[in-house]
CSV table of C-alpha atoms and ligand atoms in Angstrom, one decimal:
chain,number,residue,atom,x,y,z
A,17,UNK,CA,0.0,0.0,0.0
A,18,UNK,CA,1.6,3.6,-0.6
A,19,UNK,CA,0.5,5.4,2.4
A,20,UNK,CA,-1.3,9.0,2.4
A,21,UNK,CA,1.6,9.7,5.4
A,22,UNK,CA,4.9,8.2,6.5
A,23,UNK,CA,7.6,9.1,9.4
A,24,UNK,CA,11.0,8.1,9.4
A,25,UNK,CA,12.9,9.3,11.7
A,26,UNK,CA,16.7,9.1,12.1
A,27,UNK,CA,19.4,8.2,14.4
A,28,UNK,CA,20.1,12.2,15.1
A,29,UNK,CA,16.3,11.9,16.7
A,30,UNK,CA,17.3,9.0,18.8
A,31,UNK,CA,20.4,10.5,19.8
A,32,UNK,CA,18.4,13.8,21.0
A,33,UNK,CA,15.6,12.0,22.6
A,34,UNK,CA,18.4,9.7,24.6
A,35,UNK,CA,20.1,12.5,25.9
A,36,UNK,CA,16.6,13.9,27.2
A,37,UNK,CA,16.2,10.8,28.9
A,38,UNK,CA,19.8,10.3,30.5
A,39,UNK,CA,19.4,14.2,31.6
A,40,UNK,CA,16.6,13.4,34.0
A,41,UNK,CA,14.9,16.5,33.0
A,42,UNK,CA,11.7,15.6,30.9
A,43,UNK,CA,9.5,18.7,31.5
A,44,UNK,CA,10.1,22.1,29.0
A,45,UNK,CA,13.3,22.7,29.7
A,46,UNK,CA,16.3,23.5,27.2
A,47,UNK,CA,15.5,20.9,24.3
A,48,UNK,CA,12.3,22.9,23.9
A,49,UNK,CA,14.4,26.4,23.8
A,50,UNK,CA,16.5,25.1,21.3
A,51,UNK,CA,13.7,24.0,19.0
A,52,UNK,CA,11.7,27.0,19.7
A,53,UNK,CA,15.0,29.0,18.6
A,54,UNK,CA,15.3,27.2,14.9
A,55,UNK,CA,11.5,27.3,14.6
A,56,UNK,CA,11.2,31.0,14.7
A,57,UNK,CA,14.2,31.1,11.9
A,58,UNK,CA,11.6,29.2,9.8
A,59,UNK,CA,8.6,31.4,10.1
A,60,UNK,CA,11.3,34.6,10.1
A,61,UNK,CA,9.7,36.0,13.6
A,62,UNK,CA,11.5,37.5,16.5
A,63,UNK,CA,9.7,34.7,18.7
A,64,UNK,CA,8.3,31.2,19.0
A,65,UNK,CA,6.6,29.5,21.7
A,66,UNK,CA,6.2,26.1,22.0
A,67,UNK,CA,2.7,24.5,23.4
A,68,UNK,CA,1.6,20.9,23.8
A,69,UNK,CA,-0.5,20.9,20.4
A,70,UNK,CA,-1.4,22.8,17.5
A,71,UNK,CA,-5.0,23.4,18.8
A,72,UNK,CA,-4.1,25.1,21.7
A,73,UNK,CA,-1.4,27.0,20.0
A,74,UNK,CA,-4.9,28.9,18.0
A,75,UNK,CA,-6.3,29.0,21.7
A,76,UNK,CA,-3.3,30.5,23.4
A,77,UNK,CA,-2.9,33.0,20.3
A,78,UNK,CA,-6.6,34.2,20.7
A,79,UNK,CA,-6.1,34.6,24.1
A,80,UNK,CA,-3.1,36.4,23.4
A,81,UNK,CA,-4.4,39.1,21.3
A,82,UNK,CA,-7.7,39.5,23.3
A,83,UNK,CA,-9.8,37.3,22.0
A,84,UNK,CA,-13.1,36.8,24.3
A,85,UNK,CA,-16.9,36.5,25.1
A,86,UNK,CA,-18.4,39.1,22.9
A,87,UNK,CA,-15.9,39.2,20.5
A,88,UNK,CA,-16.4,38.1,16.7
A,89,UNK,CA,-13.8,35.7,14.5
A,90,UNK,CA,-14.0,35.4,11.0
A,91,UNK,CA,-12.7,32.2,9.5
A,92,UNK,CA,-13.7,29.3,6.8
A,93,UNK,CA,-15.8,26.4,7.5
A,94,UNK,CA,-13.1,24.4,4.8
A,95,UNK,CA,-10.4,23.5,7.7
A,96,UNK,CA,-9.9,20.9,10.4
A,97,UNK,CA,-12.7,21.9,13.2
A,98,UNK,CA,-9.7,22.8,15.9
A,99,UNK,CA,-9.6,26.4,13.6
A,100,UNK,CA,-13.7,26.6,15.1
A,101,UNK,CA,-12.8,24.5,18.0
A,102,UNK,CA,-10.2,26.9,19.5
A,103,UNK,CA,-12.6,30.3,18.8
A,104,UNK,CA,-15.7,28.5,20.9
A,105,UNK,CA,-12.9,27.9,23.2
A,106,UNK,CA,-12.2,31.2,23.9
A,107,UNK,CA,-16.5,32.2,24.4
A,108,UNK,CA,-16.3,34.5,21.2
A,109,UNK,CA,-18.7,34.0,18.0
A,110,UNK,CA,-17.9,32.5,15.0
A,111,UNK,CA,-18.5,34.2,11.3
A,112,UNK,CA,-17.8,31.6,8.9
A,113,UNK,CA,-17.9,32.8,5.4
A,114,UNK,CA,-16.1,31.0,1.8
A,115,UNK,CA,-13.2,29.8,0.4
A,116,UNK,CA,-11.9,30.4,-3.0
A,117,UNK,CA,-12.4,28.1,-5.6
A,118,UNK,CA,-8.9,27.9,-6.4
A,119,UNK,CA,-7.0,27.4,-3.7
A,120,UNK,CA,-9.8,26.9,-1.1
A,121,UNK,CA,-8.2,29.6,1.5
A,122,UNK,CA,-10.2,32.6,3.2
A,123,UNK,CA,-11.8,34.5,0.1
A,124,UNK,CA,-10.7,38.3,1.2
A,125,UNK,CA,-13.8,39.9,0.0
A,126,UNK,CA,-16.3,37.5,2.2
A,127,UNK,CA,-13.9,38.6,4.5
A,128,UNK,CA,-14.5,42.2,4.6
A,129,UNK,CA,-18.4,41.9,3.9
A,130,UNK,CA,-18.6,40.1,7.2
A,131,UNK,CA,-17.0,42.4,9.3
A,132,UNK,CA,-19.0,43.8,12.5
A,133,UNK,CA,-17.8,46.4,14.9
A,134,UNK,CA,-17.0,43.6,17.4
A,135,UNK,CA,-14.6,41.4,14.9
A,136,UNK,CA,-11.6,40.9,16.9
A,137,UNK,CA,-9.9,38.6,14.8
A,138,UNK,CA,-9.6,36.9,11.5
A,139,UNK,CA,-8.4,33.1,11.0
A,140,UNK,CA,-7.3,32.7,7.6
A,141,UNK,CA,-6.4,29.0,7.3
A,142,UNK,CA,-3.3,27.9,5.0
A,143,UNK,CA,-4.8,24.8,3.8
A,144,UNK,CA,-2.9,22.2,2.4
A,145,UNK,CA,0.7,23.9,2.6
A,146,UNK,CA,-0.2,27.2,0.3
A,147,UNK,CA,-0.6,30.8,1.9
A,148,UNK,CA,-4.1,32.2,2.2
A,149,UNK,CA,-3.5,35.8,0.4
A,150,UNK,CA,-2.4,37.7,3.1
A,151,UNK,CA,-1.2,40.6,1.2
A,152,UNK,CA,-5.1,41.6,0.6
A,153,UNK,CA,-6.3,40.4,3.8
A,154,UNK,CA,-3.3,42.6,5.5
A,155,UNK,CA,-3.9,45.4,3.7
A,156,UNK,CA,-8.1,45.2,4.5
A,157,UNK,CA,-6.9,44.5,8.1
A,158,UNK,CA,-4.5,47.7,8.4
A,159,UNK,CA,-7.4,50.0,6.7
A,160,UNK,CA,-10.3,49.0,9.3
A,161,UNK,CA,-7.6,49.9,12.0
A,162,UNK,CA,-5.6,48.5,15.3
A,163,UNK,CA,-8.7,46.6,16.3
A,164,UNK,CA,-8.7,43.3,14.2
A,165,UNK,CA,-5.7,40.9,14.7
A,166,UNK,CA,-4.9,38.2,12.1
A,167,UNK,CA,-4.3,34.8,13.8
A,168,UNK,CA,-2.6,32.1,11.2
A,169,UNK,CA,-3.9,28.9,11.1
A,170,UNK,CA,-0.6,27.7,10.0
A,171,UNK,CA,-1.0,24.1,10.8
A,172,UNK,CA,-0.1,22.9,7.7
A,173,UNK,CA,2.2,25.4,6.7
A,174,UNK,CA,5.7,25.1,8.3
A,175,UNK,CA,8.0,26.9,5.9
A,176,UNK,CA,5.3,28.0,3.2
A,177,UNK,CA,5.5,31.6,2.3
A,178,UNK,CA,3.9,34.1,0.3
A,179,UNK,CA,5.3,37.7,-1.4
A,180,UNK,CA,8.8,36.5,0.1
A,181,UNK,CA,7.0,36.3,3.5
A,182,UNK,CA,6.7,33.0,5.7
A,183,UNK,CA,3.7,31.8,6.7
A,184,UNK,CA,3.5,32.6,10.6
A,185,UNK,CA,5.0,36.3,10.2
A,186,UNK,CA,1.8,38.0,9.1
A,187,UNK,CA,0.3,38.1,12.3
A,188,UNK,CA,0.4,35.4,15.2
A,189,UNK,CA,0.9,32.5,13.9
A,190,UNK,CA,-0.3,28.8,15.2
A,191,UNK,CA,1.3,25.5,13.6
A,192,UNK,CA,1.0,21.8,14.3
A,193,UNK,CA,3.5,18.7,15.0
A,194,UNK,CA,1.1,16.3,15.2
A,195,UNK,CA,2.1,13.0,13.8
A,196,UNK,CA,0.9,13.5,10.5
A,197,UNK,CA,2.2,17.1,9.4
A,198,UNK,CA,5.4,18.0,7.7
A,199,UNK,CA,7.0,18.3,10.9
A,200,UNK,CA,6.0,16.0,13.6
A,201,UNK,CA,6.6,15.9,17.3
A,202,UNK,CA,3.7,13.1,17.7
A,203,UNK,CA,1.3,15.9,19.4
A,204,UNK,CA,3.1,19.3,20.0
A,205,UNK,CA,2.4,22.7,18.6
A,206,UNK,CA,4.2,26.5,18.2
A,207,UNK,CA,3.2,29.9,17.9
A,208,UNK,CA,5.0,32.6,16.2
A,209,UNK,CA,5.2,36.3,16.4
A,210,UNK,CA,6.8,39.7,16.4
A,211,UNK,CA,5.1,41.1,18.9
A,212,UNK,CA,6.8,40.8,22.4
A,213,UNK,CA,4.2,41.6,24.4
A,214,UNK,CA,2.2,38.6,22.9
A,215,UNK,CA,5.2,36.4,23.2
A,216,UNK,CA,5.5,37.7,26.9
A,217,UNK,CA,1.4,36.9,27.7
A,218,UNK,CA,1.9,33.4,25.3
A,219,UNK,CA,4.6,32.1,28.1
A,220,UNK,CA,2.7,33.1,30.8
A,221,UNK,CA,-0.3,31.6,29.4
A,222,UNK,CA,1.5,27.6,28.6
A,223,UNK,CA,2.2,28.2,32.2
A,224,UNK,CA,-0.1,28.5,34.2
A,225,UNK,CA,0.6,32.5,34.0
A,226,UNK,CA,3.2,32.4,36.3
A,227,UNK,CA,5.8,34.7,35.8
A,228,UNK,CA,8.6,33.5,38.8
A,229,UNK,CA,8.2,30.3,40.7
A,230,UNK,CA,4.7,30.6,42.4
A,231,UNK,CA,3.9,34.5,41.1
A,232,UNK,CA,1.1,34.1,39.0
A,233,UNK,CA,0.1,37.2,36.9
A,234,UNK,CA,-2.9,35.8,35.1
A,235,UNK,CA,-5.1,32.5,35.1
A,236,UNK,CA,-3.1,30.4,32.5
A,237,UNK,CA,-3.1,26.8,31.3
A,238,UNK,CA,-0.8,24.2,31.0
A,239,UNK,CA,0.2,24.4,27.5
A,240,UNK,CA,3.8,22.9,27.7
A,241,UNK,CA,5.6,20.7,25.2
A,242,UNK,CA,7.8,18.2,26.7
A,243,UNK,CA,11.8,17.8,26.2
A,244,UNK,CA,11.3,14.2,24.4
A,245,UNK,CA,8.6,16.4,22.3
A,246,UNK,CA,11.3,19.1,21.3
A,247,UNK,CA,14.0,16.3,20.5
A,248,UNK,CA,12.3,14.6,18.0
A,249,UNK,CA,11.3,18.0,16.8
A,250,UNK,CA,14.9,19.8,16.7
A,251,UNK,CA,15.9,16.1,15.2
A,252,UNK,CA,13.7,16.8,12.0
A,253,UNK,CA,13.7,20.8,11.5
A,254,UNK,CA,17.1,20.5,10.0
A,255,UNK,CA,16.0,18.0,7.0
A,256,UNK,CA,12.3,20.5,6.8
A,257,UNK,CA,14.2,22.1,3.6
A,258,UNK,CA,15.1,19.1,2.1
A,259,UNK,CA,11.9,17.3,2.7
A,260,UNK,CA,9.8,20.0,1.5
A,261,UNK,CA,11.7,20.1,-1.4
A,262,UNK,CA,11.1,16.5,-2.3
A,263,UNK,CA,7.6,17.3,-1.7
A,264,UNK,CA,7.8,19.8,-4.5
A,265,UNK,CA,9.4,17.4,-6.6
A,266,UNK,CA,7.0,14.8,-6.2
A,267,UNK,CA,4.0,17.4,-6.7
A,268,UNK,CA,5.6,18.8,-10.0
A,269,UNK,CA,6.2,15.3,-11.2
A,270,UNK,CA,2.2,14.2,-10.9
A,271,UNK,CA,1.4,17.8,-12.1
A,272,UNK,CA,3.1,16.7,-15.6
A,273,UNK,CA,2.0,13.2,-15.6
A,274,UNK,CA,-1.8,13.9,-14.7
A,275,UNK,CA,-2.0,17.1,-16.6
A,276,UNK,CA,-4.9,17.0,-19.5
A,277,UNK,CA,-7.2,14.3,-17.9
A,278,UNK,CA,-10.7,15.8,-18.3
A,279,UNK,CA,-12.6,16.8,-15.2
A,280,UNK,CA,-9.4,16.5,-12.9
A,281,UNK,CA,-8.1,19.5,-11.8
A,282,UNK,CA,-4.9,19.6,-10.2
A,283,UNK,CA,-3.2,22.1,-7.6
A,284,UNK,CA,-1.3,25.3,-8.5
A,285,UNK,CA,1.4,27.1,-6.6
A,286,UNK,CA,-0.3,30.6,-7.4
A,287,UNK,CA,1.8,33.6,-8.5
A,288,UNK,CA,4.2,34.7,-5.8
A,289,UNK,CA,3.5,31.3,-3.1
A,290,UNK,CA,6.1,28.9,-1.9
A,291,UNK,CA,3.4,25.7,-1.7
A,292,UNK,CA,4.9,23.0,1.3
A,293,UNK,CA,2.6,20.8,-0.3
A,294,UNK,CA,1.4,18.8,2.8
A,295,UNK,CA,-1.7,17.3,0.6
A,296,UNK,CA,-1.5,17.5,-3.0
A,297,UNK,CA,-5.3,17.9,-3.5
A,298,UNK,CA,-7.1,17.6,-6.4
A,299,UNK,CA,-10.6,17.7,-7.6
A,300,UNK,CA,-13.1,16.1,-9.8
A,301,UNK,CA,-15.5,18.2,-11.2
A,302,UNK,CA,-18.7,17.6,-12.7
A,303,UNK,CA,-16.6,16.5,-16.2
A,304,UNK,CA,-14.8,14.0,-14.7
A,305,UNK,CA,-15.3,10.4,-15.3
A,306,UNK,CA,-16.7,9.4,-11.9
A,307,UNK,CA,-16.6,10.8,-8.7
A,308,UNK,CA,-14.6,11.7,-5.9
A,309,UNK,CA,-15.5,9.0,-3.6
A,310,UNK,CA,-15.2,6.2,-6.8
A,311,UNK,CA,-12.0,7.5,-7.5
A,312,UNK,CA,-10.7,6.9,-4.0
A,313,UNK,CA,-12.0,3.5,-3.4
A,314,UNK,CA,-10.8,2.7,-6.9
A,315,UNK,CA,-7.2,3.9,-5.8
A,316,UNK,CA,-7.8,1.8,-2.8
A,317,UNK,CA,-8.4,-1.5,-4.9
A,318,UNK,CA,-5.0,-0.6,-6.5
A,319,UNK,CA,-2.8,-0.1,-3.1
A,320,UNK,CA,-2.9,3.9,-3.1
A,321,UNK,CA,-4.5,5.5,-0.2
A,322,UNK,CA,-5.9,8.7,-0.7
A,323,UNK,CA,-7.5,10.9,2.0
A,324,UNK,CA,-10.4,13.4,1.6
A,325,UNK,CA,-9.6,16.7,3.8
A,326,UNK,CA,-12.8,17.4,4.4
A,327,UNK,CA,-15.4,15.5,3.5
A,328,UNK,CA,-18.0,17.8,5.4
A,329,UNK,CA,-17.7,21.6,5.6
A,330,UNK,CA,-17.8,22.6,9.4
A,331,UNK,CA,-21.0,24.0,9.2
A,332,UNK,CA,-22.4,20.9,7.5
A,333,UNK,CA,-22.3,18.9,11.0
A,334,UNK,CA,-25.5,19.8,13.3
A,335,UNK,CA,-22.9,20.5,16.6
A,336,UNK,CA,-21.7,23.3,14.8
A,337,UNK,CA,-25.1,24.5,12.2
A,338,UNK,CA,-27.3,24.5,15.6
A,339,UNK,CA,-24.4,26.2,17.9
A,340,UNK,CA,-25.4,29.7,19.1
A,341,UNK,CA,-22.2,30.8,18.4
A,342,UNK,CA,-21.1,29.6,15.1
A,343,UNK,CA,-22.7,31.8,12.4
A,344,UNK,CA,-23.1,30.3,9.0
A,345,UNK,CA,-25.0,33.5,6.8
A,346,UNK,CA,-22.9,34.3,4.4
A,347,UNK,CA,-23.0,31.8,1.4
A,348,UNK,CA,-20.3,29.2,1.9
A,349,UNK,CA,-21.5,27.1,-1.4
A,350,UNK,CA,-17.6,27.0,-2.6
A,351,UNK,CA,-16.9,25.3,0.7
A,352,UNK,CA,-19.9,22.8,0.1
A,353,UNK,CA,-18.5,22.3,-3.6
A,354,UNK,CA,-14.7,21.4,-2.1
A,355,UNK,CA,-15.9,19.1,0.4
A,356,UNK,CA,-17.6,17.3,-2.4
A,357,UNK,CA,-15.0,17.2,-4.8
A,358,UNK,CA,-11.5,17.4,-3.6
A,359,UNK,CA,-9.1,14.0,-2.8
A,360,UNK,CA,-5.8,14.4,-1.7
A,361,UNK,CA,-3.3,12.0,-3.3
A,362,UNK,CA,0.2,11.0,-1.6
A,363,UNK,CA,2.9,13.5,-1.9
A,364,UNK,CA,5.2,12.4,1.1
A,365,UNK,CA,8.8,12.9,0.5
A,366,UNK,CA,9.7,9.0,1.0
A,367,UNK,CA,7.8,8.1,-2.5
A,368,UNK,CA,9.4,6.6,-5.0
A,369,UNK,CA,9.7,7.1,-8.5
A,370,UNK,CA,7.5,3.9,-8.9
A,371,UNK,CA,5.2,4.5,-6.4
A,372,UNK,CA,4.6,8.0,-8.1
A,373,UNK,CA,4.1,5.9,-11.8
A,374,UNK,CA,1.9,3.8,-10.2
A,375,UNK,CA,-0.3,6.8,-8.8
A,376,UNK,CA,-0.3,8.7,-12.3
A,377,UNK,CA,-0.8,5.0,-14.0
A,378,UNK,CA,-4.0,3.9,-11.8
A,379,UNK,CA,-5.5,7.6,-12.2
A,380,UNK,CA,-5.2,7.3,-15.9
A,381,UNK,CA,-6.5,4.6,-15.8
A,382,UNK,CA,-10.0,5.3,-13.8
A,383,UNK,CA,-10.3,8.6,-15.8
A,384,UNK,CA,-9.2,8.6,-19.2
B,427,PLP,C1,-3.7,19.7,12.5
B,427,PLP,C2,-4.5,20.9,12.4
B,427,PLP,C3,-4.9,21.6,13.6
B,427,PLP,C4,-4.7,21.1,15.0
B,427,PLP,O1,-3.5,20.7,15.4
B,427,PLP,P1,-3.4,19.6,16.5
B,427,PLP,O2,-1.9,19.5,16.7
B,427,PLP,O3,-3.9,18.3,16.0
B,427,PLP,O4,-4.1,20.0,17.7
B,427,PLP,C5,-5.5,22.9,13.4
B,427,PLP,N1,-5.8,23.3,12.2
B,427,PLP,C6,-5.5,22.7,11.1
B,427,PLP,C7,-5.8,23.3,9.7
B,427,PLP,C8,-4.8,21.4,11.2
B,427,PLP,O5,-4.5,20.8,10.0
């Protein structure tokens, strides 16, 4: 079977992860400086702060900014529920509102319609390893004034950039190691900024707020990623290039060997975006030979696993279409379309050239 998702780690990660365990010291501690150090060289921000998971990396980052009861966040139903998850989290409403059709990130100008004198926040989400447009959604942002903070949902984005700008260094930014993302720690999570007084109020918060042994300064949590966490973390960031790389090698070779099928359309990098390519997602549209779902089990039959990120928008599930604070006006009818259509092939950087001919192969052969 060629897997959707594979980890290999090397001996530099057991090295790292013994030396945690001979040191005795297993809580955050120096490992998880060190990683936090060559993580914020890879988002380009003055800081990175290291918390247990990606999902309370977007809960300590709303909290960091202000985010509350009574305030409003504007994100896409088209993303893993933690993005809506974290906002109900913090008591504050919900606007969902689309995606665009090409690259199924926040659509800027749903954006601004949705905007209410109590937004505190917009979530764009950079789905699949490609940057939302933040160069629009900065710009809207800056011209409605100091009162709306952008909080990345950079989860699947470790080293993606846009305009020569990394994902992460737009506005706080939130990313994931869980097992399956381009950089793993098995659960962990990071969040990124320039802004020292949210770095300051994120280290208090992982902590219980306390500022010196037993001086607490606010109500915190614990948010803290372990040493053995950071090891197997600090192990991989210095082969992220390099993998990513291969990533982009293997996503230009199915581009050219898929290209011309009728009803597939295939992911593009967009002008000015460095994609990471953690999915390569496609989508069959109404042209195609079959659908979606026939596609995928066929694939199955054949030994390819393919995933389907997401087969329901978030709004589509009644916990979220019946929740008081989870508003679902605006049209989301491009989010309904992607959820329908879209299958994510495998793009991992430990395919090989015959495991990507016998992906192109079996396609061609369900849909030509
Ligand atoms: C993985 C992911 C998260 C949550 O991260 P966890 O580490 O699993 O808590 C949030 N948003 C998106 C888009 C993700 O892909």
């Amino acid at each position: 079977m060629i897997r959707i998702s594979e980890v290999h780690l090397d001996r530099r990660a057991e090295e790292l992860v013994g030396d945690v365990l001979r040191s005795g010291r297993l809580a955050q501690g120096p490992m998880v400086a060190a990683f936090e150090a060559a993580f914020a060289d890879i988002a380009g921000t003055a800081h990175a702060v290291a918390v247990n998971n990606g999902t309370t990396a977007l809960v300590a980052a709303l909290e960091a900014v202000g985010v509350g009861p009574g305030d409003e966040v504007i994100t896409t139903p088209f993303t893993f529920v933690a993005t809506v998850n974290a906002i109900l989290e913090r008591g504050a409403l919900v606007r969902l509102v689309d995606i665009r059709p090409d690259d199924f990130t926040i659509d800027v100008a749903a954006v601004e319609a949705a905007l209410t004198p109590h937004t505190r926040a917009v979530m764009p989400v950079h789905l699949y390893g490609s940057c939302a447009d933040m160069l629009s959604l900065t710009k809207l942002v800056e011209r409605e004034g100091a009162g709306i903070r952008i909080v990345e949902d950079a989860a699947q984005a470790h080293g993606a950039a846009i305009g020569g700008r990394a994902a992460g260094s737009f506005g706080v930014g939130c990313f994931s190691f869980y097992a399956t993302k381009n950089l793993t720690t098995g659960e962990g999570g990071m969040v990124t900024t320039d802004d020292d007084e949210v770095a300051d109020r994120l280290r208090l918060l992982r902590n219980q707020g306390m500022q010196q042994r037993y001086d607490y300064v606010l109500p915190g949590h614990n948010y803290r990623m372990t040493e053995l966490q950071a090891a197997v973390g600090l192990a991989q960031i210095t082969h992220l290039s390099a993998a990513t790389d291969q990533r982009r090698r293997n996503a230009a070779r199915l581009t050219a060997a898929l290209a011309d099928i009728e009803g597939l359309v295939l992911p593009t990098e967009g002008p000015g975006r460095h994609h990471v390519y953690h999915q390569y997602t496609v989508r069959l549209d109404e042209q195609a030979r079959v659908g979606r779902d026939t596609l995928a089990t066929e694939l199955a039959t054949k030994g390819i696993e393919t995933g389907v990120y997401y087969p329901r928008p978030v709004h589509a599930y009644p916990c979220y279409r019946d929740h008081p604070d989870v508003l679902a006006t605006a049209p989301l009818s491009e989010a309904e379309q992607a959820a329908r259509q879209v299958l994510s092939l495998p793009i991992h950087p430990w395919l090989s050239d015959s495991d990507l001919n016998q992906i192109s192969t079996a396609i061609h052969e369900v849909l030509s």
